Short mmCIF file of C-alpha atoms in Angstrom, two decimals:
data_model
loop_
_atom_site.label_atom_id
_atom_site.label_comp_id
_atom_site.label_asym_id
_atom_site.label_seq_id
_atom_site.Cartn_x
_atom_site.Cartn_y
_atom_site.Cartn_z
CA UNK A 1 -0.09 0.02 0.05
CA UNK A 2 1.27 3.44 -0.95
CA UNK A 3 1.23 6.04 1.80
CA UNK A 4 0.78 9.54 1.24
CA UNK A 5 1.28 12.05 4.07
CA UNK A 6 -0.45 15.44 4.50
CA UNK A 7 1.25 18.35 2.66
CA UNK A 8 1.51 21.82 4.14
CA UNK A 9 0.09 24.60 1.90
CA UNK A 10 3.07 26.76 2.52
CA UNK A 11 5.36 23.86 1.45
CA UNK A 12 3.27 22.84 -1.62
CA UNK A 13 3.80 26.49 -2.90
CA UNK A 14 7.47 25.61 -3.37
CA UNK A 15 6.89 22.08 -4.88
CA UNK A 16 8.30 21.24 -8.45
CA UNK A 17 5.96 19.76 -10.96
CA UNK A 18 7.50 16.32 -10.02
CA UNK A 19 7.06 16.79 -6.28
CA UNK A 20 3.45 18.03 -6.79
CA UNK A 21 2.74 14.61 -9.01
CA UNK A 22 4.25 12.52 -6.41
CA UNK A 23 2.38 13.94 -3.42
CA UNK A 24 -1.13 14.13 -4.90
CA UNK A 25 -1.49 12.26 -8.11
CA UNK A 26 -2.52 8.56 -8.28
CA UNK A 27 -1.61 6.58 -11.56
CA UNK A 28 -1.59 2.83 -12.69
CA UNK A 29 -4.56 1.96 -10.21
CA UNK A 30 -5.75 -1.02 -12.77
CA UNK A 31 -3.45 -3.81 -12.76
CA UNK A 32 -4.74 -7.41 -13.74
CA UNK A 33 -5.85 -9.60 -10.75
CA UNK A 34 -4.43 -7.11 -8.01
CA UNK A 35 -5.43 -4.45 -5.61
CA UNK A 36 -3.80 -1.18 -5.91
CA UNK A 37 -4.19 1.12 -2.80
CA UNK A 38 -3.10 4.61 -1.67
CA UNK A 39 -3.55 5.38 1.96
CA UNK A 40 -3.72 9.24 2.53
CA UNK A 41 -3.16 10.83 5.74
CA UNK A 42 -5.62 13.53 4.67
CA UNK A 43 -8.64 12.38 6.63
CA UNK A 44 -7.24 8.73 6.31
CA UNK A 45 -8.93 7.94 3.02
CA UNK A 46 -7.85 5.13 1.12
CA UNK A 47 -8.19 5.10 -2.90
CA UNK A 48 -8.49 1.61 -4.38
CA UNK A 49 -8.23 0.41 -8.06
CA UNK A 50 -9.21 -3.48 -8.51
CA UNK A 51 -9.09 -5.27 -12.01
CA UNK A 52 -10.06 -8.74 -11.72
CA UNK A 53 -9.18 -10.61 -14.89
CA UNK A 54 -8.65 -14.19 -14.30
CA UNK A 55 -9.91 -14.71 -10.76
CA UNK A 56 -11.86 -13.08 -8.00
CA UNK A 57 -9.93 -10.53 -6.29
CA UNK A 58 -10.37 -10.03 -2.60
CA UNK A 59 -10.43 -6.27 -1.21
CA UNK A 60 -7.51 -6.72 1.19
CA UNK A 61 -5.41 -8.94 -1.58
CA UNK A 62 -1.60 -7.86 -0.92
CA UNK A 63 -2.30 -5.54 1.91
CA UNK A 64 -1.04 -6.12 5.51
CA UNK A 65 -4.45 -4.86 7.07
CA UNK A 66 -3.09 -5.16 10.63
CA UNK A 67 -0.18 -3.11 9.82
CA UNK A 68 -1.97 -0.43 7.93
CA UNK A 69 -5.25 -0.12 10.07
CA UNK A 70 -4.70 -1.99 13.22
CA UNK A 71 -7.65 -4.10 12.39
CA UNK A 72 -8.28 -7.73 11.61
CA UNK A 73 -10.18 -7.05 8.60
CA UNK A 74 -10.26 -4.09 5.78
CA UNK A 75 -13.85 -2.96 6.80
CA UNK A 76 -13.71 -3.70 10.51
CA UNK A 77 -13.65 0.12 11.10
CA UNK A 78 -14.04 1.35 7.69
CA UNK A 79 -16.76 2.01 4.81
CA UNK A 80 -16.15 2.08 1.06
CA UNK A 81 -17.68 3.10 -2.13
CA UNK A 82 -16.87 1.55 -5.42
CA UNK A 83 -17.83 2.38 -9.00
CA UNK A 84 -17.32 0.09 -12.00
CA UNK A 85 -15.50 1.90 -14.80
CA UNK A 86 -15.07 -0.97 -17.10
CA UNK A 87 -17.05 -3.89 -18.33
CA UNK A 88 -19.50 -5.97 -16.47
CA UNK A 89 -18.66 -7.47 -13.16
CA UNK A 90 -19.86 -8.33 -9.74
CA UNK A 91 -19.18 -7.83 -6.03
CA UNK A 92 -19.72 -10.31 -3.50
CA UNK A 93 -20.31 -9.02 0.03
CA UNK A 94 -20.37 -11.78 2.81
CA UNK A 95 -21.91 -14.01 0.26
CA UNK A 96 -24.15 -11.86 -1.51
CA UNK A 97 -23.49 -10.95 -5.00
CA UNK A 98 -24.21 -7.76 -6.54
CA UNK A 99 -24.17 -7.52 -10.65
CA UNK A 100 -22.40 -4.30 -11.58
CA UNK A 101 -22.45 -2.76 -15.05
CA UNK A 102 -20.50 0.25 -16.38
CA UNK A 103 -20.79 3.27 -14.04
CA UNK A 104 -22.92 1.27 -11.51
CA UNK A 105 -22.04 2.10 -7.82
CA UNK A 106 -22.01 0.15 -4.55
CA UNK A 107 -21.84 1.24 -0.75
CA UNK A 108 -20.45 -1.40 1.28
CA UNK A 109 -20.96 -0.99 4.86
CA UNK A 110 -18.60 -1.03 8.11
CA UNK A 111 -18.26 -4.54 9.30
CA UNK A 112 -18.40 -6.42 6.01
CA UNK A 113 -15.83 -9.15 6.30
CA UNK A 114 -15.54 -10.74 3.00
CA UNK A 115 -15.55 -8.79 -0.38
CA UNK A 116 -14.61 -10.33 -3.68
CA UNK A 117 -14.43 -8.64 -7.19
CA UNK A 118 -15.07 -10.55 -10.42
CA UNK A 119 -15.36 -9.80 -14.05
CA UNK A 120 -17.89 -11.21 -16.30
CA UNK A 121 -15.54 -11.24 -19.40
CA UNK A 122 -11.78 -11.51 -19.12
CA UNK A 123 -11.51 -9.72 -22.43
CA UNK A 124 -13.25 -6.73 -21.20
CA UNK A 125 -12.59 -6.80 -17.38
CA UNK A 126 -14.43 -4.72 -14.84
CA UNK A 127 -12.57 -1.82 -13.45
CA UNK A 128 -13.62 -1.14 -9.82
CA UNK A 129 -12.63 2.20 -8.59
CA UNK A 130 -13.03 2.76 -4.67
CA UNK A 131 -12.73 5.21 -1.90
CA UNK A 132 -12.70 4.11 1.66
CA UNK A 133 -13.41 6.36 4.99
CA UNK A 134 -13.09 5.54 8.59
CA UNK A 135 -16.51 4.41 10.12
CA UNK A 136 -17.99 4.28 13.39
CA UNK A 137 -21.24 2.14 12.60
CA UNK A 138 -22.66 -0.27 10.09
CA UNK A 139 -25.51 0.78 7.83
CA UNK A 140 -26.81 -1.05 4.91
CA UNK A 141 -24.64 -2.24 1.85
CA UNK A 142 -26.42 -1.07 -1.18
CA UNK A 143 -26.14 -1.16 -5.14
CA UNK A 144 -27.23 2.07 -6.50
CA UNK A 145 -27.67 2.22 -10.42
CA UNK A 146 -27.32 5.59 -12.40
CA UNK A 147 -30.97 5.69 -12.59
CA UNK A 148 -31.46 5.77 -8.86
CA UNK A 149 -28.78 8.55 -8.28
CA UNK A 150 -30.00 12.15 -7.33
CA UNK A 151 -29.69 14.43 -10.39
CA UNK A 152 -28.32 17.85 -10.18
CA UNK A 153 -28.07 19.87 -13.61
CA UNK A 154 -25.54 22.73 -13.45
CA UNK A 155 -23.69 25.33 -15.71
CA UNK A 156 -24.47 26.48 -19.26
CA UNK A 157 -23.15 25.76 -22.80
CA UNK A 158 -22.23 29.73 -22.62
CA UNK A 159 -19.75 29.28 -19.97
CA UNK A 160 -18.43 25.72 -21.22
CA UNK A 161 -19.47 23.94 -18.20
CA UNK A 162 -23.03 22.35 -18.74
CA UNK A 163 -22.97 19.20 -16.65
CA UNK A 164 -25.12 17.07 -14.42
CA UNK A 165 -23.98 15.93 -10.71
CA UNK A 166 -25.10 12.32 -10.13
CA UNK A 167 -25.09 11.74 -6.36
CA UNK A 168 -24.93 8.20 -5.53
CA UNK A 169 -23.37 7.78 -1.83
CA UNK A 170 -25.18 10.98 -0.36
CA UNK A 171 -27.37 11.76 2.37
CA UNK A 172 -30.45 12.23 -0.15
CA UNK A 173 -29.83 8.70 -1.50
CA UNK A 174 -28.68 6.50 1.54
CA UNK A 175 -26.94 6.80 4.80
CA UNK A 176 -23.36 6.51 5.59
CA UNK A 177 -21.06 7.58 8.52
CA UNK A 178 -19.15 10.18 6.58
CA UNK A 179 -18.35 8.84 2.77
CA UNK A 180 -20.03 10.63 0.00
CA UNK A 181 -19.41 9.83 -3.72
CA UNK A 182 -20.84 11.01 -7.02
CA UNK A 183 -20.29 11.18 -10.56
CA UNK A 184 -20.19 14.30 -12.88
CA UNK A 185 -20.90 14.21 -16.47
CA UNK A 186 -20.01 17.14 -18.64
CA UNK A 187 -22.25 17.86 -21.91
CA UNK A 188 -20.27 17.47 -25.31
CA UNK A 189 -18.63 20.81 -25.87
CA UNK A 190 -18.23 21.50 -22.20
CA UNK A 191 -14.72 21.30 -20.67
CA UNK A 192 -14.76 23.09 -17.22
CA UNK A 193 -15.70 21.57 -14.06
CA UNK A 194 -16.33 23.11 -10.42
CA UNK A 195 -15.90 26.79 -11.60
CA UNK A 196 -16.15 29.11 -9.78
CA UNK A 197 -13.87 27.21 -7.46
CA UNK A 198 -14.28 26.49 -3.84
CA UNK A 199 -12.50 25.00 -0.81
CA UNK A 200 -14.28 23.29 2.31
CA UNK A 201 -12.18 23.35 5.33
CA UNK A 202 -14.19 20.34 7.06
CA UNK A 203 -13.84 17.81 4.05
CA UNK A 204 -11.18 16.42 1.78
CA UNK A 205 -11.85 15.38 -1.72
CA UNK A 206 -10.50 12.83 -4.22
CA UNK A 207 -11.37 13.00 -7.93
CA UNK A 208 -10.75 10.39 -10.58
CA UNK A 209 -11.21 11.23 -14.32
CA UNK A 210 -12.18 8.75 -17.15
CA UNK A 211 -13.88 8.68 -20.30
CA UNK A 212 -11.22 10.91 -21.57
CA UNK A 213 -10.75 10.49 -25.47
CA UNK A 214 -7.45 8.98 -26.44
CA UNK A 215 -4.74 11.65 -26.79
CA UNK A 216 -6.67 14.20 -24.73
CA UNK A 217 -5.81 15.26 -21.08
CA UNK A 218 -7.48 17.40 -18.15
CA UNK A 219 -5.77 20.04 -16.56
CA UNK A 220 -6.77 19.60 -12.82
CA UNK A 221 -6.51 22.97 -10.77
CA UNK A 222 -5.35 22.67 -7.12
CA UNK A 223 -3.84 24.44 -4.46
CA UNK A 224 -4.92 27.59 -2.37
CA UNK A 225 -7.09 29.85 -4.27
CA UNK A 226 -4.38 32.76 -4.52
CA UNK A 227 -1.54 30.12 -5.24
CA UNK A 228 -3.08 27.72 -7.77
CA UNK A 229 -1.13 24.89 -9.34
CA UNK A 230 -2.00 22.31 -11.92
CA UNK A 231 -1.53 18.65 -12.48
CA UNK A 232 -2.13 17.00 -16.08
CA UNK A 233 -4.26 14.06 -15.69
CA UNK A 234 -4.80 11.05 -17.94
CA UNK A 235 -7.43 8.67 -18.26
CA UNK A 236 -8.24 6.76 -15.04
CA UNK A 237 -5.74 8.77 -12.98
CA UNK A 238 -6.91 9.94 -9.44
CA UNK A 239 -5.92 13.20 -7.31
CA UNK A 240 -5.96 13.99 -3.64
CA UNK A 241 -7.32 17.28 -2.74
CA UNK A 242 -6.78 18.45 0.87
CA UNK A 243 -9.33 20.66 2.49
CA UNK A 244 -7.31 23.64 1.94
CA UNK A 245 -7.11 23.14 -1.78
CA UNK A 246 -9.30 24.18 -4.66
CA UNK A 247 -10.29 21.06 -6.94
CA UNK A 248 -11.34 22.00 -10.50
CA UNK A 249 -10.47 21.02 -13.89
CA UNK A 250 -10.20 21.90 -17.64
CA UNK A 251 -10.00 19.29 -20.42
CA UNK A 252 -8.82 19.24 -24.09
CA UNK A 253 -11.91 17.20 -24.58
CA UNK A 254 -14.75 15.65 -22.98
CA UNK A 255 -14.49 13.80 -19.76
CA UNK A 256 -16.22 12.37 -16.88
CA UNK A 257 -15.29 12.34 -13.18
CA UNK A 258 -16.08 10.70 -9.87
CA UNK A 259 -15.73 12.86 -6.77
CA UNK A 260 -15.47 11.38 -3.17
CA UNK A 261 -15.47 13.29 0.06
CA UNK A 262 -14.91 12.70 3.67
CA UNK A 263 -14.43 14.61 6.91
CA UNK A 264 -16.44 16.47 9.59
CA UNK A 265 -19.76 16.45 7.78
CA UNK A 266 -21.97 15.91 4.90
CA UNK A 267 -23.23 19.45 4.39
CA UNK A 268 -22.74 20.05 0.70
CA UNK A 269 -23.37 23.74 1.05
CA UNK A 270 -20.55 23.95 3.81
CA UNK A 271 -17.87 25.62 1.32
CA UNK A 272 -16.03 28.61 0.83
CA UNK A 273 -16.73 29.84 -2.88
CA UNK A 274 -14.03 31.98 -4.43
CA UNK A 275 -14.84 34.47 -7.14
CA UNK A 276 -13.29 33.55 -10.36
CA UNK A 277 -11.58 36.91 -10.66
CA UNK A 278 -9.96 36.47 -7.11
CA UNK A 279 -8.03 33.23 -8.24
CA UNK A 280 -4.33 33.61 -8.96
#
């Protein structure tokens, strides 16, 4: 498991491009029949990539759970959400199987012991993207289809940011301890997301970008509002955004992204919006 420590914003101002990418960018999440995991000390969130091809893959494959979490199994004191970003697959949670098509989401509650991931077709494997947060109690494991997500249209074609926020793991859809996740889909011709920018001191956020056309990239904006930086993102890359950092992006083509949040609350209006003219 890759361990990332929390960066001080005053230090980040002096980072080189390579240092910035090493600290916040997550690459190569999907390797055949393995679990790729990044543990961030920012709110102790874990980002996971699982691509089963020839076998069912356990959520803790290759992870020393006791050394990393001080628990007997991965979700003993954690909750997790997964999206399927690949071909058809399934997730088995303590013996109950959930079939997951592309862009389906599953919330798996704290206390779940055996979690296994499988692909329907090895030639078109599933790609399970997950984010896990500490949890203090169990709720209900639940499969959420795109049609079941709460829809929030935003933006306009004139400002090149017409998009729909699909809230999957969200208080309006189901109960969790602190984890929230959703998927934002931009309309063709729109390239900006989360603009005007904001920060939220009581929550961190993790983005992953996908559906990026071959040869295109997304410029992910981060840093303090008056000390912005950028990271160039490719298909299936993820990026850690501390509470002090903005999190926005602009693509050279269309794209979709998944956001995940954890922290002190789940109040989505609890943010500090920054005027576009104030950003530096």
